[in-house]
mmCIF file of C-alpha atoms in Angstrom:
data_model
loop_
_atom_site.group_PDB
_atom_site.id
_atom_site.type_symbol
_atom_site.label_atom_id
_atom_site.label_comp_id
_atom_site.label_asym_id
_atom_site.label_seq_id
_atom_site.Cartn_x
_atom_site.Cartn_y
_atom_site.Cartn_z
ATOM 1 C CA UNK A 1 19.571 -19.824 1.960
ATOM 2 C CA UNK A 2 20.237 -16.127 2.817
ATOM 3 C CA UNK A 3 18.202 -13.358 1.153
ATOM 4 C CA UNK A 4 18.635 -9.733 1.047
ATOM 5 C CA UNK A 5 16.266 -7.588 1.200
ATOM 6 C CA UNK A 6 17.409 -3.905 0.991
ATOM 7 C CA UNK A 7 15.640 -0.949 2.510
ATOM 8 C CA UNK A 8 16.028 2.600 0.822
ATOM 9 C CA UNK A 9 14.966 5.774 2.882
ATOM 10 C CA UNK A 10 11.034 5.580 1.908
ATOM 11 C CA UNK A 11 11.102 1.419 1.268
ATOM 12 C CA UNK A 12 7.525 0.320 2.787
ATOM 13 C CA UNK A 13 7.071 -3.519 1.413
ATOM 14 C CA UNK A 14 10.426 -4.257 2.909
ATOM 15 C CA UNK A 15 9.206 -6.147 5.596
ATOM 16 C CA UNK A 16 6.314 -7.801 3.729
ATOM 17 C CA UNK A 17 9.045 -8.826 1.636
ATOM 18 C CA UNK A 18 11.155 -10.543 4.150
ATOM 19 C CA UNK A 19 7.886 -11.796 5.392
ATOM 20 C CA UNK A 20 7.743 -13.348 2.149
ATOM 21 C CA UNK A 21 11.681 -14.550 1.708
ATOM 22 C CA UNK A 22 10.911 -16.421 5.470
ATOM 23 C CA UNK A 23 7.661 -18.167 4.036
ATOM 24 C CA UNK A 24 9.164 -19.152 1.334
ATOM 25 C CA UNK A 25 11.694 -21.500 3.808
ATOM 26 C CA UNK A 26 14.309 -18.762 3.396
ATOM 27 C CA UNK A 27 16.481 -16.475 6.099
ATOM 28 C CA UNK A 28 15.729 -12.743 5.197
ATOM 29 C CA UNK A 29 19.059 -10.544 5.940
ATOM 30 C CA UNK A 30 18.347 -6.916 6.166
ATOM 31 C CA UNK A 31 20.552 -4.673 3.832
ATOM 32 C CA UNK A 32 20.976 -0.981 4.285
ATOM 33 C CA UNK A 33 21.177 1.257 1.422
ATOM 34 C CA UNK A 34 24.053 2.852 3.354
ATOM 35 C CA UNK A 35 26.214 -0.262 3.736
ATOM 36 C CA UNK A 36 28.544 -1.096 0.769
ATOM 37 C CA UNK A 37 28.422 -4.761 1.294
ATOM 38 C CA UNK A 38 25.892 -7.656 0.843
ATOM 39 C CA UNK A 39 26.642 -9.597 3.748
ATOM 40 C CA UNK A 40 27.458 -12.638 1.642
ATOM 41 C CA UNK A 41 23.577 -13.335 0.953
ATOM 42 C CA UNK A 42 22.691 -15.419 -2.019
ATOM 43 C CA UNK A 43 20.280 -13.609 -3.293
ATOM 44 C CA UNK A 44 19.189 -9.919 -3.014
ATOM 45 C CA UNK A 45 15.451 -8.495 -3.357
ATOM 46 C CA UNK A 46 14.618 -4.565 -4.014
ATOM 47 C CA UNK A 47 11.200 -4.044 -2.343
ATOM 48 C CA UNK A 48 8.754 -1.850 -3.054
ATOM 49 C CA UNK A 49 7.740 1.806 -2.169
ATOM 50 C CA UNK A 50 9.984 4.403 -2.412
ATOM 51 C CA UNK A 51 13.868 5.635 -2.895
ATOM 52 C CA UNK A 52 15.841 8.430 -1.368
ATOM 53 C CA UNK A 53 15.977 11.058 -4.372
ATOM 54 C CA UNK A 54 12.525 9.856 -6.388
ATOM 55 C CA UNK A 55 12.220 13.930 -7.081
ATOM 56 C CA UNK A 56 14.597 13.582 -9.690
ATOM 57 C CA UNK A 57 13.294 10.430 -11.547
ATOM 58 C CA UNK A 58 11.890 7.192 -9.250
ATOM 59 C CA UNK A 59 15.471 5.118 -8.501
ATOM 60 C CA UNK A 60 17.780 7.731 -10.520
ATOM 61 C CA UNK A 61 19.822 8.949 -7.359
ATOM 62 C CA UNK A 62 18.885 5.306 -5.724
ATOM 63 C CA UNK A 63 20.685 3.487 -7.705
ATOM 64 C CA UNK A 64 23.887 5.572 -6.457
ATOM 65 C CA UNK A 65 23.512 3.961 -3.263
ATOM 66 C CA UNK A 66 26.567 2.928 -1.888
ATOM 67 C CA UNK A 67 25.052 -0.560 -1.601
ATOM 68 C CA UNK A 68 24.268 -0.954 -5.392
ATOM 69 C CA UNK A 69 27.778 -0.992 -6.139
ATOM 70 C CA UNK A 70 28.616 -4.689 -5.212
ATOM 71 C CA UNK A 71 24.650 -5.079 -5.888
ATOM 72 C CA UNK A 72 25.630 -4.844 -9.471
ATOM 73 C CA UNK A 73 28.987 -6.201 -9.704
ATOM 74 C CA UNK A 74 27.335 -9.428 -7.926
ATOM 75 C CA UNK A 75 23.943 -9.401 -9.924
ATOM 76 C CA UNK A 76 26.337 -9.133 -12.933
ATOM 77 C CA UNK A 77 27.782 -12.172 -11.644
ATOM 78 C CA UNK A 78 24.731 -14.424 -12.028
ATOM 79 C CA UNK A 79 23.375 -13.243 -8.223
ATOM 80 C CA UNK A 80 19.922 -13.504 -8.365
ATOM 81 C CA UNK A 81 18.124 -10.175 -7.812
ATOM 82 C CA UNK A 82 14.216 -9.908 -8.215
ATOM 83 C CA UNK A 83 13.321 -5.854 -8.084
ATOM 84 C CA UNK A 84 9.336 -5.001 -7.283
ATOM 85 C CA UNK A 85 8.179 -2.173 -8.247
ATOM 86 C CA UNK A 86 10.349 0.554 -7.124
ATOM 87 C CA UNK A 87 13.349 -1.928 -7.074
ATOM 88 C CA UNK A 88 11.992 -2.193 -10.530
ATOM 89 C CA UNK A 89 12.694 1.295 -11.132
ATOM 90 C CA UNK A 90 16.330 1.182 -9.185
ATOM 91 C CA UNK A 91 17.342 -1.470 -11.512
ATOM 92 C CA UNK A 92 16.540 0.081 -14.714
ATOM 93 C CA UNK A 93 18.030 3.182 -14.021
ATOM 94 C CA UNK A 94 20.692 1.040 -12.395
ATOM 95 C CA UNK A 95 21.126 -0.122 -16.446
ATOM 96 C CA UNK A 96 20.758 -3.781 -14.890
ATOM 97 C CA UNK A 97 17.660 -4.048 -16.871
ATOM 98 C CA UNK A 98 16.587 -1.971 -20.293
ATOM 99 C CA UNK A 99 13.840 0.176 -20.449
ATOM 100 C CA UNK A 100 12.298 2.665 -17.618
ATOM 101 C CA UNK A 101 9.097 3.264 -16.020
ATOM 102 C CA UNK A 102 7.002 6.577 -16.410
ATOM 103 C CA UNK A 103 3.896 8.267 -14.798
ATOM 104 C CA UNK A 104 0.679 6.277 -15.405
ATOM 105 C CA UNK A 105 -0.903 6.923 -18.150
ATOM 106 C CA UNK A 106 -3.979 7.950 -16.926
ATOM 107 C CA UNK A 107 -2.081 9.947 -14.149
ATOM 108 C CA UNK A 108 -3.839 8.306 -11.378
ATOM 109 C CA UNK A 109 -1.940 5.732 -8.854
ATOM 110 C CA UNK A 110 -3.460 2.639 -9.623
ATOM 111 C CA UNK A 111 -4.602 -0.509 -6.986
ATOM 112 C CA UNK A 112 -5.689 -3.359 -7.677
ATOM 113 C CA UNK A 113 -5.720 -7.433 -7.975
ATOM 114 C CA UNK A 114 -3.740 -7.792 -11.551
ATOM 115 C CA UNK A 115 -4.329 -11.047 -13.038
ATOM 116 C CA UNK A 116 -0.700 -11.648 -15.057
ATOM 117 C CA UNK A 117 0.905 -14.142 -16.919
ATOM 118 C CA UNK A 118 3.711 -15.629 -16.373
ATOM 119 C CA UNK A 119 5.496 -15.670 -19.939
ATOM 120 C CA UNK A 120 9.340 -16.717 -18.617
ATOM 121 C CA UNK A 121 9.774 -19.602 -16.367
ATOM 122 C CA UNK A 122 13.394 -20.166 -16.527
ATOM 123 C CA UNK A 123 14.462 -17.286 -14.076
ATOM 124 C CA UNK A 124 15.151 -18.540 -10.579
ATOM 125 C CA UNK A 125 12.741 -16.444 -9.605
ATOM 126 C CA UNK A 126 9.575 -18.138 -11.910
ATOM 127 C CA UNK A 127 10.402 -22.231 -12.289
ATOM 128 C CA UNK A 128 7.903 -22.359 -10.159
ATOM 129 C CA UNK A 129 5.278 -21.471 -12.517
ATOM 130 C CA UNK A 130 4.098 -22.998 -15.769
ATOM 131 C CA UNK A 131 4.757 -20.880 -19.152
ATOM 132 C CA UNK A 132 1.491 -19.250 -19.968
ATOM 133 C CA UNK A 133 0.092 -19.857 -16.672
ATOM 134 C CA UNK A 134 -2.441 -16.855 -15.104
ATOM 135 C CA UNK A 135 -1.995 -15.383 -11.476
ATOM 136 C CA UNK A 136 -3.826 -12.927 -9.771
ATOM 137 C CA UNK A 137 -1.246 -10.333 -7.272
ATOM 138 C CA UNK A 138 -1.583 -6.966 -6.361
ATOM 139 C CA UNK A 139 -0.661 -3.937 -7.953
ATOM 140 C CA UNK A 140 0.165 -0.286 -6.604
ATOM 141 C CA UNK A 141 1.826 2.432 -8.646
ATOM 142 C CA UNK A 142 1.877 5.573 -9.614
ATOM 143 C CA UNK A 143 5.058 5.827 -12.203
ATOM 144 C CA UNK A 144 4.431 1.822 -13.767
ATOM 145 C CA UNK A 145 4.335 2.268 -16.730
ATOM 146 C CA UNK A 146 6.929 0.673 -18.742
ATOM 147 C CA UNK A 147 8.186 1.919 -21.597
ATOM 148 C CA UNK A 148 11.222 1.471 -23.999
ATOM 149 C CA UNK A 149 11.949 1.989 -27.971
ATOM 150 C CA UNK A 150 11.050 -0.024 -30.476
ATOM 151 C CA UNK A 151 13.944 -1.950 -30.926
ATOM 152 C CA UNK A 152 14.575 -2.752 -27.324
ATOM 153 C CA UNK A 153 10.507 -3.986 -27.141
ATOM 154 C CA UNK A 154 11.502 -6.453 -30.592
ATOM 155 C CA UNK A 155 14.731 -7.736 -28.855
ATOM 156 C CA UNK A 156 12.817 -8.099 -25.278
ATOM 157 C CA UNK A 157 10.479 -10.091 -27.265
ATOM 158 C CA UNK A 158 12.544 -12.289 -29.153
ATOM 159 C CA UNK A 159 14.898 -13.607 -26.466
ATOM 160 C CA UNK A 160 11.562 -14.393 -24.242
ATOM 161 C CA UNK A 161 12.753 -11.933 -21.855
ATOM 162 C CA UNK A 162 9.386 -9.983 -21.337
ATOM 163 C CA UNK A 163 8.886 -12.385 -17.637
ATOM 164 C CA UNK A 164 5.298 -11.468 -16.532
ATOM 165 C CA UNK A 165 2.310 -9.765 -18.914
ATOM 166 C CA UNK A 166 -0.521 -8.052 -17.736
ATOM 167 C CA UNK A 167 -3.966 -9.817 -19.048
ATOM 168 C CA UNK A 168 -7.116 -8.534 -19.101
ATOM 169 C CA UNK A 169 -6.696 -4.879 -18.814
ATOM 170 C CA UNK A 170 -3.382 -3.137 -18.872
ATOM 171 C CA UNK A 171 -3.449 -0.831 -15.663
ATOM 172 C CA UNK A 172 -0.508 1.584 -16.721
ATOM 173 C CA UNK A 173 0.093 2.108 -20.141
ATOM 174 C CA UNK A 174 2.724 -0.205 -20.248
ATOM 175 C CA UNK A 175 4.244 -1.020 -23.859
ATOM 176 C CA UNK A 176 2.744 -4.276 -25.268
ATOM 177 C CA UNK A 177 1.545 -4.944 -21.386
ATOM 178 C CA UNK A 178 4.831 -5.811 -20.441
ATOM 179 C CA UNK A 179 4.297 -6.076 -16.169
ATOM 180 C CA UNK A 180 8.257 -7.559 -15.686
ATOM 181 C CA UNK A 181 11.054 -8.355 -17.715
ATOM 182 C CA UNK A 182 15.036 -9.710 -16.993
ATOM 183 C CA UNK A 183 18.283 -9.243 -17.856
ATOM 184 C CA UNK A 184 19.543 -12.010 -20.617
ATOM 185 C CA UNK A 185 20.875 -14.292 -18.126
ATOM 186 C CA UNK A 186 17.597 -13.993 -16.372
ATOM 187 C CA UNK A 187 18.831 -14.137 -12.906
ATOM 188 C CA UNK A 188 18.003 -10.328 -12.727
ATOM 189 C CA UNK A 189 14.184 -10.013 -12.592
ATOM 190 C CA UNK A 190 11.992 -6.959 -12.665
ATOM 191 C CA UNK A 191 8.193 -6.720 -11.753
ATOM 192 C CA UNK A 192 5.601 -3.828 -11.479
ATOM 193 C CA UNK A 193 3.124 -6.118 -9.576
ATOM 194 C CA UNK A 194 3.741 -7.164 -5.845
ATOM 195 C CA UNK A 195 4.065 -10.855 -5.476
ATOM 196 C CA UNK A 196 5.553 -10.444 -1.530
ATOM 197 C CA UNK A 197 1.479 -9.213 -0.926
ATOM 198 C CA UNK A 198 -0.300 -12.426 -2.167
ATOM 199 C CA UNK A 199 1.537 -15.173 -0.161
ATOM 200 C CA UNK A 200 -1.592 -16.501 1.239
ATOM 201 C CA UNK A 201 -5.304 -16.832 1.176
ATOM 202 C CA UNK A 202 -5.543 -13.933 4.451
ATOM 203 C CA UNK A 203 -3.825 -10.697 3.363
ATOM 204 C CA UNK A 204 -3.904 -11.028 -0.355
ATOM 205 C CA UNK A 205 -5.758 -12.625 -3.447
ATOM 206 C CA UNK A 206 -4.084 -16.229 -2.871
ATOM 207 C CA UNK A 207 -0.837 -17.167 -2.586
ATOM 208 C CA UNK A 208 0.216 -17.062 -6.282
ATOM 209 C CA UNK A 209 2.730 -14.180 -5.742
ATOM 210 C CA UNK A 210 4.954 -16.807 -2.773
ATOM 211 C CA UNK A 211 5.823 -18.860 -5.693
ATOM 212 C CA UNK A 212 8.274 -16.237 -6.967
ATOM 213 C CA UNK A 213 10.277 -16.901 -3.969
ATOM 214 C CA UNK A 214 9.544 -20.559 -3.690
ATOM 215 C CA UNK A 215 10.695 -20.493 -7.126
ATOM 216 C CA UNK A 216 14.541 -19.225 -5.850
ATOM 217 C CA UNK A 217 14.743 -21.678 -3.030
ATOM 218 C CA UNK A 218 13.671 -24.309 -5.195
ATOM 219 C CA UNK A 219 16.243 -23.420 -7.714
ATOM 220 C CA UNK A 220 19.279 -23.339 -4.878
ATOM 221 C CA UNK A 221 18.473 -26.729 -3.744
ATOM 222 C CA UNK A 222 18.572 -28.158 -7.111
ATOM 223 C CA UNK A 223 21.651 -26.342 -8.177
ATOM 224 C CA UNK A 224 22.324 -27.725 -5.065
ATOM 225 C CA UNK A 225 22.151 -31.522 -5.553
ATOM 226 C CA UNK A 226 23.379 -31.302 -8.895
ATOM 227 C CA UNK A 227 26.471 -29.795 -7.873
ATOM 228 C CA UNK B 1 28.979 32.913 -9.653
ATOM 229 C CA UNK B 2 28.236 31.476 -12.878
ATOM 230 C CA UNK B 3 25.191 29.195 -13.529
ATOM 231 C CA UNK B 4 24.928 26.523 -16.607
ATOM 232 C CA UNK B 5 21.775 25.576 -17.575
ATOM 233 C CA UNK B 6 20.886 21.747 -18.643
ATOM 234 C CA UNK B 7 16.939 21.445 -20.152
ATOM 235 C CA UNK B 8 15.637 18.047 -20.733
ATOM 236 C CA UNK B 9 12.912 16.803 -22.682
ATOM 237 C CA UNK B 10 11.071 13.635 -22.462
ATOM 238 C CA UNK B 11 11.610 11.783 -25.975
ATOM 239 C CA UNK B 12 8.846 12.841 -28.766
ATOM 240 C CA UNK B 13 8.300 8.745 -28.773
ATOM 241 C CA UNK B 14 7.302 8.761 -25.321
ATOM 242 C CA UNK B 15 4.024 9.259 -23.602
ATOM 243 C CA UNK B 16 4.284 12.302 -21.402
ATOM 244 C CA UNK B 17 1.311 11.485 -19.158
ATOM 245 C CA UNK B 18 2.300 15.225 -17.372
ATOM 246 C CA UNK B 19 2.603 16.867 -20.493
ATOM 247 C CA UNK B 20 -1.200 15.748 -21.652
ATOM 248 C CA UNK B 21 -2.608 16.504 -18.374
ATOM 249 C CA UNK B 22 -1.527 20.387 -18.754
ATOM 250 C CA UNK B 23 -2.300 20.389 -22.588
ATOM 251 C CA UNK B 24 -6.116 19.166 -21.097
ATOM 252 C CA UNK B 25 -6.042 21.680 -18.378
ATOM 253 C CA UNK B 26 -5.185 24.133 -21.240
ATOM 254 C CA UNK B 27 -8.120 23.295 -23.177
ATOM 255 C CA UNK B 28 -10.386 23.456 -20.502
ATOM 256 C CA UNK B 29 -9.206 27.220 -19.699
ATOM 257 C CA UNK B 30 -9.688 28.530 -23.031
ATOM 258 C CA UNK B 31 -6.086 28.062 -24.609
ATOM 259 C CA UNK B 32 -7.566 25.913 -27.167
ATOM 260 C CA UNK B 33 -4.770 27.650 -29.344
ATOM 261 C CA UNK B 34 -2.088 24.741 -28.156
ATOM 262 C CA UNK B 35 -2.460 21.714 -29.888
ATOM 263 C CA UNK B 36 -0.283 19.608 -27.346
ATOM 264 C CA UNK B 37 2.170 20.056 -24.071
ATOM 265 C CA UNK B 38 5.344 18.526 -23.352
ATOM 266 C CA UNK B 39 6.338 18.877 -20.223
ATOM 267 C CA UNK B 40 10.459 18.873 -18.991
ATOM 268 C CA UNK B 41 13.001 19.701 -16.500
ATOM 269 C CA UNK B 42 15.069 22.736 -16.098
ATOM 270 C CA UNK B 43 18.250 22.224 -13.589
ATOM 271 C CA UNK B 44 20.274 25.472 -12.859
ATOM 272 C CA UNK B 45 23.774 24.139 -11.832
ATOM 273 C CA UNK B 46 25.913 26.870 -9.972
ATOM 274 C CA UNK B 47 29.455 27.676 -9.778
ATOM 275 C CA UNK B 48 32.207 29.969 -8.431
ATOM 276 C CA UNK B 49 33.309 32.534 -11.106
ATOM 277 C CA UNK B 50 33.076 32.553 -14.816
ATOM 278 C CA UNK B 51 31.537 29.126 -16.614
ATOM 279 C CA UNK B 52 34.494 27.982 -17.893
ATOM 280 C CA UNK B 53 34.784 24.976 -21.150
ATOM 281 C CA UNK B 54 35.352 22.199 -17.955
ATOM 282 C CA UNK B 55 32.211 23.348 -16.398
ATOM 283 C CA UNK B 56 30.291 23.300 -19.544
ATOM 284 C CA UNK B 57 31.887 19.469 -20.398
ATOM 285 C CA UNK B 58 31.070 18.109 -16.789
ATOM 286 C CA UNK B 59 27.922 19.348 -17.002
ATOM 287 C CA UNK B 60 27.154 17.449 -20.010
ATOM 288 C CA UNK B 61 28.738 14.452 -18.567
ATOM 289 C CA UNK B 62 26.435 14.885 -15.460
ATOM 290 C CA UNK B 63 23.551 15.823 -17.611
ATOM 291 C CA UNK B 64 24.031 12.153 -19.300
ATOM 292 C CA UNK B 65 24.284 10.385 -15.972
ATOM 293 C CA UNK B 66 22.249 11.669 -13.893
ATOM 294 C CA UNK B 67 20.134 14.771 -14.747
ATOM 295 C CA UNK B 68 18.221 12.374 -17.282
ATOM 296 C CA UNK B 69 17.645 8.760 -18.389
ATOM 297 C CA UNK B 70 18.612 8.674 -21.734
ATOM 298 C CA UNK B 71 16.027 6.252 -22.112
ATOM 299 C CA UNK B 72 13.044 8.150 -22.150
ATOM 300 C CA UNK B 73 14.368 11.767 -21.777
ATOM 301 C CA UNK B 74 16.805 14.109 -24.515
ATOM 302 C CA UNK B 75 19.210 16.514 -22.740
ATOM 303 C CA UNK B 76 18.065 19.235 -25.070
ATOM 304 C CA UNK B 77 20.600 22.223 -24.100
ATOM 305 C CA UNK B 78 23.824 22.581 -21.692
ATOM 306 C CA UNK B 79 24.463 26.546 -21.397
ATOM 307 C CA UNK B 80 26.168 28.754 -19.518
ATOM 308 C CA UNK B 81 23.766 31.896 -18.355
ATOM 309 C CA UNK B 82 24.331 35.148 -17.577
ATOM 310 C CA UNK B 83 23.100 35.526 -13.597
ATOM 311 C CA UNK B 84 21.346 38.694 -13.139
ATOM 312 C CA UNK B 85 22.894 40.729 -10.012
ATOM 313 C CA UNK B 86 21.003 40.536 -7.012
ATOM 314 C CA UNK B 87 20.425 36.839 -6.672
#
């Protein structure tokens, strides 16, 4: 299984997240913002850090990156995409997922171990996990904190789209602690926290955050044998 | 040259974590006058000649895709301005 992972003038978790795609018993494939083609991967990941143009709004002139045009003509295709943190950003301002992310709420850039739950498990980037289970990853923003109106919240809500919730203490001001959320297929995923830095017991707080990607390659070879 | 202005606003429904941080900083110099801040974004976008009606209708278009998210922010105004000589 090929996986994307796109780097944006300013990405910095790119290659922790290929690091990640290659543990998980997947072949990373570098993407270039530049480049108006995906290379024919089967999946695509947005790391984290930062986009080309974040003085505007984080992701606004991003997500006019020539290679976010067939990024959203595929993801709109069922392509799975899974966008951390600032990939978060690119895809809702991208429109791929509702809502947007703001400043902090108490203004600082926040670090820390997050414990989460895992709320959806029927992405193929969470089968992995067990509904309601608890994971510890890390988390690094400055602009997390996601935010959306009322209505959008409800509907989030009641098609079990809100993926991952933040337990414990809610490190951004997000609305109703909402740390990632997908599109209504669910095969577009967006998360705040950073599961490509907790892939094993060494650099991070355990290995909880691999399973996201575990997750995808587990879903291929099913979809896979059933085919 | 002719300039239109486009303000935005963040939404009254959002948090404006910049906004409170200057309506603190306010506070703490003595304005205690100002009851709150909210804090937005002023883009200046230039052109040869007069403004003319297409200049004023692409920069509302631009103003809706771009210059803010319509999801947290309001384009509050798209104006033409008079430029002062000199600059």
């Amino acid at each position: 299984m090929r996986v994307g992972v796109v780097t944006f003038p300013g990405s910095l978790d790119d290659r922790d997240a290929a690091r990640a795609v290659r543990a998980a018993g997947a072949d990373p494939v570098p993407l270039w913002h530049g480049d108006d083609d995906l290379r024919g991967v089967d999946a695509v990941v947005l790391p984290g850090g930062f986009s080309y143009g974040d003085y505007l709004r984080c992701g606004a002139i991003a997500r006019f990156a020539p290679v976010m045009e067939p990024l959203v003509r595929a993801a709109e295709g069922g392509l799975p995409v899974l966008g951390i943190c600032n990939g978060f950003q690119v895809l809702c301002e991208a429109h791929l997922l509702p809502g947007a992310l703001i400043r902090n709420d108490s203004r600082l850039f926040v670090c820390t171990d997050q414990r989460l739950r895992v709320e959806r498990v029927d992405t193929p980037w969470t089968t992995g996990f067990t509904a309601g289970e608890e994971i510890v990853v890390p988390l690094k923003n400055g602009e997390g904190g996601y935010v959306a109106d009322e209505r959008t919240l409800d509907q989030l809500e009641d098609e079990g789209r809100v993926v991952v919730r933040y337990v414990g203490s809610n490190p951004n001001g997000s609305y109703r602690d909402i740390a990632g959320v997908s599109n209504a297929r669910g095969n577009v995923v967006g998360l705040m926290p950073h599961p490509e830095h907790a892939i094993d017991d060494v650099f991070g707080p355990g290995a909880a955050g691999l399973r996201f990607f575990t997750s995808l390659v587990g879903a291929a070879l099913e979809q896979a044998v059933s085919a | 040259m002719g300039r239109v202005v486009v303000d935005v606003m963040p939404k009254p429904e959002i948090l404006d974590p910049q906004g409170k941080a200057v309506a603190a900083a306010l506070a703490r110099l003595g304005y205690g006058q100002f009851t709150g801040v909210r804090q937005g974004k002023r883009f200046e976008l230039e052109v040869d000649g007069e403004v003319t009606d297409e200049h004023l209708a692409a920069a509302r278009d631009a103003a809706a895709t771009l210059l803010s998210n319509p999801v947290i922010e309001d384009v509050v105004r798209v104006a033409a301005e008079q430029v002062r000589a000199g600059r």
